[in-house]
Amino acid sequence: MFRRVSVTAMLEVTDLHKSFRNVQAVNGLSLHVQAGEIVGLLGPNGAGKTTTLRCICGILQPDAGQIVVGGYDLARQERPAKQLMAFIPEAPNPYELLTVREHIQFVAMCYGTMDTFHERIEELLHRFDLKEKEHALVATLSKGMKQKLAVACAFVHNARLFLCDEPLIGIDPKGQHELKSELQRLRDEGCAILVSTHQLDTAERLCDRVIIMQSGRKLAEGTLAELQAQAQMAGSTLEQVFLRLTEEAKDAGDRVSESASPDQ
Ligand code: ATP
C-alpha cells in the first residue's frame, strides 16, 4: 500500500521549477488548494499557468520541486495521486476514431470506474448536450463539442482534485453555465479545484481565492479583499486589481533589467 505523506491540503506544490531550454517557465512556485476550495490561477500570457497545471497532472516532468496530491507524492506515488485528479486541458486532443460514448467509456475503464459508468454517462451526455452525438465519431465534433467531451471525461471518475486550464473557452453559454455549476457543486462536496482563466469577472464570481502568476513566479495570492488591500484599491474589481499588480511588477522588472544592462 502507498503511504500518504501529508493531508493538510488536497494539493500542495512546493518550490516548483520547470524550464524549456533557455525559458524559465515556472520559477520556484509554491501553492496549495484545500478541499472545498476553488482557486483561480491567473496571469498574463506566458506567465507559466499551463506549465504549472501540466506539471501537477504529470504530463510534464518538473526540473525541481514537490507535488503532493491528497497526501501522495506525485514523483514517488504517481498512481494513487493521479487517481485523485482530473484535468480539463486548454486544447483537448481526444481519440478521433472513438465515438463520444466510447471515449467516455475508455476514460472510465482507465480509472477503473466502470461500476458507476452506466448511471453517470446518461447524466453527463444530457448535461453537456452530447446525447445527440453519443454515437458520432469524435473526429466529426465541433471544437466546442470536443471541449465539452473533455469536460464530461473529467467527471466520469471520482476525482477529488480538478485541474482546469481555460475550461470555458469555446463552450457555449449553456455549457459554461453547466460547467460552473458543476465545479461549485464539487467544491461544496469537498473537492479541490484549481482553474486557470483570463476571464477575470468569472474568476471573481467563481473562485474563493486567486493566485496571480507573472514570469513563472507567484506575484500575489488571496481573496479579492486581500488583493484589494495589497494593491491599495478598496472596492475595485478583480480586473482592476490584476491590472495594477501586474503592471507594477512589470515596471519594477523593467527597471531592474535597465539598471543591469551595460551603458550604451
Ligand atoms: P497563456 O496565458 O498564454 O496560455 P501561460 O501562463 O499558460 O500562458 P505557459 O504556456 O505555461 O504560460 O508558458 C510559459 C512560458 O514557457 C512561455 O514563455 C512559453 O513560451 C514557454 N513554453 C511553454 N511550453 C513550452 C514548450 N513546450 N517549449 C518551449 N517553451 C515553452
Short mmCIF file of C-alpha atoms and ligand atoms in Angstrom, two decimals:
data_model
loop_
_atom_site.label_atom_id
_atom_site.label_comp_id
_atom_site.label_asym_id
_atom_site.label_seq_id
_atom_site.Cartn_x
_atom_site.Cartn_y
_atom_site.Cartn_z
CA MET A 1 0.00 0.00 0.00
CA PHE A 2 1.05 3.59 -0.57
CA ARG A 3 1.73 5.74 2.44
CA ARG A 4 0.15 9.20 2.49
CA VAL A 5 2.76 11.79 3.39
CA SER A 6 0.53 14.73 4.28
CA VAL A 7 -3.17 15.52 4.43
CA THR A 8 -3.04 19.23 5.10
CA ALA A 9 -4.22 20.21 1.61
CA MET A 10 -5.66 18.34 -1.35
CA LEU A 11 -2.88 19.86 -3.46
CA GLU A 12 0.45 21.08 -2.14
CA VAL A 13 3.07 22.35 -4.60
CA THR A 14 6.45 23.34 -3.19
CA ASP A 15 9.22 25.24 -4.99
CA LEU A 16 8.26 24.04 -8.49
CA HIS A 17 10.73 24.74 -11.30
CA LYS A 18 10.33 23.95 -14.99
CA SER A 19 12.26 25.34 -17.89
CA PHE A 20 12.27 24.73 -21.64
CA ARG A 21 15.79 25.23 -22.98
CA ASN A 22 16.51 28.87 -22.06
CA VAL A 23 12.92 29.75 -20.95
CA GLN A 24 12.28 29.53 -17.21
CA ALA A 25 8.52 28.85 -17.44
CA VAL A 26 7.97 28.18 -13.71
CA ASN A 27 10.47 29.53 -11.23
CA GLY A 28 10.12 28.46 -7.60
CA LEU A 29 6.31 28.38 -7.40
CA SER A 30 4.62 27.15 -4.23
CA LEU A 31 0.85 26.91 -3.85
CA HIS A 32 -1.82 24.86 -2.15
CA VAL A 33 -5.52 24.14 -2.69
CA GLN A 34 -7.64 22.92 0.20
CA ALA A 35 -10.56 20.52 -0.10
CA GLY A 36 -13.73 22.57 -0.59
CA GLU A 37 -11.99 25.45 -2.33
CA ILE A 38 -11.93 26.87 -5.87
CA VAL A 39 -8.65 28.66 -6.55
CA GLY A 40 -8.12 30.74 -9.68
CA LEU A 41 -4.72 30.68 -11.37
CA LEU A 42 -4.36 33.99 -13.18
CA GLY A 43 -1.58 35.70 -15.06
CA PRO A 44 -0.64 37.35 -18.35
CA ASN A 45 0.15 35.27 -21.43
CA GLY A 46 3.31 33.25 -20.85
CA ALA A 47 3.15 33.60 -17.04
CA GLY A 48 3.52 29.82 -16.59
CA LYS A 49 -0.06 28.75 -15.76
CA THR A 50 -0.36 25.93 -18.29
CA THR A 51 3.14 24.66 -17.49
CA THR A 52 2.21 24.59 -13.80
CA LEU A 53 -1.00 22.66 -14.46
CA ARG A 54 0.76 20.23 -16.79
CA CYS A 55 3.42 19.53 -14.15
CA ILE A 56 0.75 18.96 -11.49
CA CYS A 57 -1.18 16.49 -13.62
CA GLY A 58 2.00 14.64 -14.57
CA ILE A 59 2.17 15.46 -18.28
CA LEU A 60 5.41 17.40 -17.77
CA GLN A 61 8.30 16.34 -15.56
CA PRO A 62 9.32 19.23 -13.27
CA ASP A 63 13.02 20.13 -13.03
CA ALA A 64 12.68 20.52 -9.26
CA GLY A 65 10.03 20.82 -6.57
CA GLN A 66 7.47 18.61 -4.91
CA ILE A 67 3.83 17.99 -5.84
CA VAL A 68 1.64 16.25 -3.27
CA VAL A 69 -1.95 15.29 -4.12
CA GLY A 70 -4.24 14.12 -1.34
CA GLY A 71 -1.15 13.20 0.65
CA TYR A 72 0.53 11.25 -2.19
CA ASP A 73 3.83 12.47 -3.60
CA LEU A 74 3.36 12.59 -7.38
CA ALA A 75 7.01 11.69 -8.07
CA ARG A 76 7.01 8.54 -5.92
CA GLN A 77 3.31 7.60 -5.67
CA GLU A 78 2.15 8.55 -9.14
CA ARG A 79 -0.73 6.12 -9.46
CA PRO A 80 -2.76 6.96 -6.34
CA ALA A 81 -2.01 10.66 -6.86
CA LYS A 82 -3.31 10.54 -10.44
CA GLN A 83 -6.36 8.53 -9.41
CA LEU A 84 -7.45 11.57 -7.37
CA MET A 85 -7.06 14.06 -10.23
CA ALA A 86 -8.98 15.11 -13.30
CA PHE A 87 -7.56 17.52 -15.89
CA ILE A 88 -9.53 19.63 -18.34
CA PRO A 89 -6.92 20.85 -20.86
CA GLU A 90 -7.00 24.13 -22.75
CA ALA A 91 -6.84 22.36 -26.12
CA PRO A 92 -8.15 18.81 -25.80
CA ASN A 93 -6.79 16.20 -28.15
CA PRO A 94 -9.28 13.33 -27.91
CA TYR A 95 -9.08 9.99 -29.76
CA GLU A 96 -10.83 10.86 -33.00
CA LEU A 97 -11.72 7.33 -34.09
CA LEU A 98 -13.78 6.56 -30.99
CA THR A 99 -17.39 7.64 -30.66
CA VAL A 100 -18.32 10.09 -27.92
CA ARG A 101 -19.75 7.30 -25.78
CA GLU A 102 -16.75 5.02 -26.40
CA HIS A 103 -14.39 7.83 -25.45
CA ILE A 104 -16.07 8.47 -22.12
CA GLN A 105 -16.21 4.71 -21.52
CA PHE A 106 -12.50 4.42 -22.33
CA VAL A 107 -11.68 7.05 -19.68
CA ALA A 108 -13.93 5.27 -17.15
CA MET A 109 -12.09 2.00 -17.89
CA CYS A 110 -8.69 3.66 -17.44
CA TYR A 111 -9.73 4.87 -14.00
CA GLY A 112 -11.40 1.56 -13.07
CA THR A 113 -14.81 3.17 -12.54
CA MET A 114 -16.95 1.08 -14.90
CA ASP A 115 -19.24 0.14 -11.97
CA THR A 116 -20.73 3.66 -11.97
CA PHE A 117 -20.28 4.34 -15.69
CA HIS A 118 -23.79 3.45 -16.85
CA GLU A 119 -25.54 5.72 -14.38
CA ARG A 120 -23.05 8.57 -14.95
CA ILE A 121 -22.85 8.54 -18.75
CA GLU A 122 -26.52 9.40 -19.32
CA GLU A 123 -26.37 12.34 -16.93
CA LEU A 124 -23.15 13.65 -18.49
CA LEU A 125 -24.40 13.28 -22.07
CA HIS A 126 -27.56 15.21 -21.25
CA ARG A 127 -25.89 17.80 -19.07
CA PHE A 128 -23.31 18.75 -21.68
CA ASP A 129 -25.63 18.39 -24.71
CA LEU A 130 -23.71 15.45 -26.13
CA LYS A 131 -26.62 12.98 -26.23
CA GLU A 132 -27.36 13.62 -29.91
CA LYS A 133 -23.69 12.97 -30.73
CA GLU A 134 -23.37 9.92 -28.49
CA HIS A 135 -22.60 7.59 -31.43
CA ALA A 136 -20.78 10.14 -33.61
CA LEU A 137 -17.04 9.80 -34.15
CA VAL A 138 -15.05 12.32 -32.12
CA ALA A 139 -13.40 13.43 -35.39
CA THR A 140 -16.76 14.84 -36.52
CA LEU A 141 -17.33 17.04 -33.44
CA SER A 142 -17.04 20.82 -33.47
CA LYS A 143 -14.28 22.45 -31.38
CA GLY A 144 -16.73 23.38 -28.59
CA MET A 145 -18.16 19.86 -28.55
CA LYS A 146 -14.67 18.42 -28.17
CA GLN A 147 -14.18 20.74 -25.21
CA LYS A 148 -17.47 19.52 -23.72
CA LEU A 149 -16.31 15.94 -24.23
CA ALA A 150 -13.10 16.73 -22.30
CA VAL A 151 -15.26 18.18 -19.52
CA ALA A 152 -17.51 15.09 -19.45
CA CYS A 153 -14.44 12.83 -19.31
CA ALA A 154 -13.14 14.76 -16.28
CA PHE A 155 -16.34 13.99 -14.39
CA VAL A 156 -16.54 10.28 -15.14
CA HIS A 157 -14.35 9.11 -12.28
CA ASN A 158 -14.49 10.21 -8.68
CA ALA A 159 -11.71 12.79 -8.75
CA ARG A 160 -11.11 14.94 -5.69
CA LEU A 161 -8.82 17.46 -7.38
CA PHE A 162 -9.88 19.17 -10.61
CA LEU A 163 -7.27 20.99 -12.69
CA CYS A 164 -8.88 23.16 -15.34
CA ASP A 165 -6.91 25.08 -17.97
CA GLU A 166 -9.13 27.76 -19.52
CA PRO A 167 -12.04 25.31 -19.37
CA LEU A 168 -14.72 27.72 -20.61
CA ILE A 169 -13.02 28.68 -23.89
CA GLY A 170 -15.05 27.57 -26.90
CA ILE A 171 -18.01 26.29 -24.87
CA ASP A 172 -21.47 27.79 -25.48
CA PRO A 173 -23.26 29.75 -22.71
CA LYS A 174 -25.34 26.78 -21.51
CA GLY A 175 -22.26 24.55 -21.39
CA GLN A 176 -20.36 27.25 -19.49
CA HIS A 177 -23.22 27.55 -17.02
CA GLU A 178 -23.34 23.76 -16.50
CA LEU A 179 -19.58 23.57 -16.01
CA LYS A 180 -19.50 26.43 -13.49
CA SER A 181 -22.43 24.91 -11.57
CA GLU A 182 -20.73 21.53 -11.56
CA LEU A 183 -17.46 23.00 -10.26
CA GLN A 184 -19.36 24.81 -7.49
CA ARG A 185 -21.26 21.63 -6.61
CA LEU A 186 -17.99 19.66 -6.45
CA ARG A 187 -16.41 22.35 -4.29
CA ASP A 188 -19.40 22.18 -1.92
CA GLU A 189 -18.92 18.39 -1.77
CA GLY A 190 -15.32 18.90 -0.64
CA CYS A 191 -13.36 18.66 -3.90
CA ALA A 192 -10.43 20.99 -4.57
CA ILE A 193 -10.40 22.93 -7.84
CA LEU A 194 -7.56 24.86 -9.47
CA VAL A 195 -8.69 26.75 -12.56
CA SER A 196 -6.64 28.92 -14.86
CA THR A 197 -8.53 31.64 -16.67
CA HIS A 198 -8.23 35.05 -18.29
CA GLN A 199 -11.94 35.72 -17.61
CA LEU A 200 -11.48 37.83 -14.51
CA ASP A 201 -15.18 38.58 -13.98
CA THR A 202 -15.85 34.83 -13.96
CA ALA A 203 -12.89 34.26 -11.62
CA GLU A 204 -14.24 36.94 -9.29
CA ARG A 205 -17.61 35.20 -9.05
CA LEU A 206 -16.41 31.58 -9.10
CA CYS A 207 -13.19 31.48 -7.08
CA ASP A 208 -12.75 31.59 -3.33
CA ARG A 209 -9.18 32.79 -3.74
CA VAL A 210 -6.83 33.54 -6.62
CA ILE A 211 -3.12 33.21 -7.32
CA ILE A 212 -1.62 35.69 -9.77
CA MET A 213 1.48 34.47 -11.62
CA GLN A 214 3.93 36.54 -13.58
CA SER A 215 7.15 35.38 -15.26
CA GLY A 216 6.91 31.93 -13.65
CA ARG A 217 6.57 33.24 -10.10
CA LYS A 218 3.73 33.93 -7.72
CA LEU A 219 3.05 37.66 -7.73
CA ALA A 220 0.08 37.76 -5.35
CA GLU A 221 -2.36 35.44 -3.65
CA GLY A 222 -5.54 35.86 -1.66
CA THR A 223 -9.22 36.66 -1.62
CA LEU A 224 -10.42 39.70 -3.55
CA ALA A 225 -10.42 41.71 -0.31
CA GLU A 226 -6.82 40.70 0.42
CA LEU A 227 -5.68 41.60 -3.10
CA GLN A 228 -7.55 44.93 -2.92
CA ALA A 229 -5.67 45.67 0.30
CA GLN A 230 -2.33 44.68 -1.28
CA ALA A 231 -2.98 46.95 -4.27
CA GLN A 232 -4.47 49.67 -2.03
CA MET A 233 -7.61 49.59 -4.19
CA ALA A 234 -10.52 49.04 -1.81
CA GLY A 235 -13.79 48.37 -3.65
CA SER A 236 -12.11 47.68 -7.01
CA THR A 237 -12.87 44.73 -9.26
CA LEU A 238 -10.51 41.79 -9.64
CA GLU A 239 -9.72 43.04 -13.15
CA GLN A 240 -8.65 46.47 -11.85
CA VAL A 241 -6.54 44.93 -9.10
CA PHE A 242 -4.97 42.41 -11.51
CA LEU A 243 -4.02 45.14 -13.97
CA ARG A 244 -2.48 47.31 -11.25
CA LEU A 245 -0.44 44.49 -9.66
CA THR A 246 0.83 43.01 -12.93
CA GLU A 247 1.67 46.45 -14.37
CA GLU A 248 3.59 47.47 -11.23
CA ALA A 249 5.52 44.19 -11.26
CA LYS A 250 6.34 44.61 -14.95
CA ASP A 251 7.57 48.18 -14.41
CA ALA A 252 9.71 47.04 -11.47
CA GLY A 253 11.13 44.19 -13.62
CA ASP A 254 11.87 46.60 -16.48
CA ARG A 255 13.71 48.97 -14.10
CA VAL A 256 15.83 46.07 -12.79
CA SER A 257 16.78 44.98 -16.34
CA GLU A 258 17.61 48.57 -17.36
CA SER A 259 19.88 49.05 -14.35
CA ALA A 260 21.55 45.69 -15.04
CA SER A 261 22.31 46.48 -18.72
CA PRO A 262 25.69 47.96 -19.57
CA ASP A 263 25.81 51.67 -20.59
CA GLN A 264 25.33 52.24 -24.30
P1 ATP B 1 -1.17 31.68 -21.75
O1 ATP B 1 -2.00 32.56 -20.86
O2 ATP B 1 -0.71 32.41 -22.99
O3 ATP B 1 -1.80 30.35 -22.05
P2 ATP B 1 0.56 30.52 -19.71
O4 ATP B 1 0.58 31.37 -18.48
O5 ATP B 1 -0.27 29.31 -19.67
O6 ATP B 1 0.22 31.42 -20.97
P3 ATP B 1 2.76 28.77 -20.40
O7 ATP B 1 2.05 28.15 -21.57
O8 ATP B 1 2.93 27.95 -19.19
O9 ATP B 1 2.10 30.16 -19.99
O10 ATP B 1 4.19 29.24 -20.92
C1 ATP B 1 5.17 29.77 -20.03
C2 ATP B 1 6.46 30.01 -20.83
O11 ATP B 1 7.00 28.76 -21.22
C3 ATP B 1 6.25 30.82 -22.11
O12 ATP B 1 7.38 31.65 -22.29
C4 ATP B 1 6.20 29.75 -23.18
O13 ATP B 1 6.65 30.27 -24.42
C5 ATP B 1 7.14 28.71 -22.63
N1 ATP B 1 6.79 27.36 -23.06
C6 ATP B 1 5.67 26.68 -22.72
N2 ATP B 1 5.68 25.45 -23.26
C7 ATP B 1 6.83 25.35 -23.98
C8 ATP B 1 7.43 24.32 -24.76
N3 ATP B 1 6.84 23.13 -24.93
N4 ATP B 1 8.64 24.59 -25.34
C9 ATP B 1 9.25 25.77 -25.16
N5 ATP B 1 8.73 26.79 -24.42
C10 ATP B 1 7.54 26.57 -23.83
#
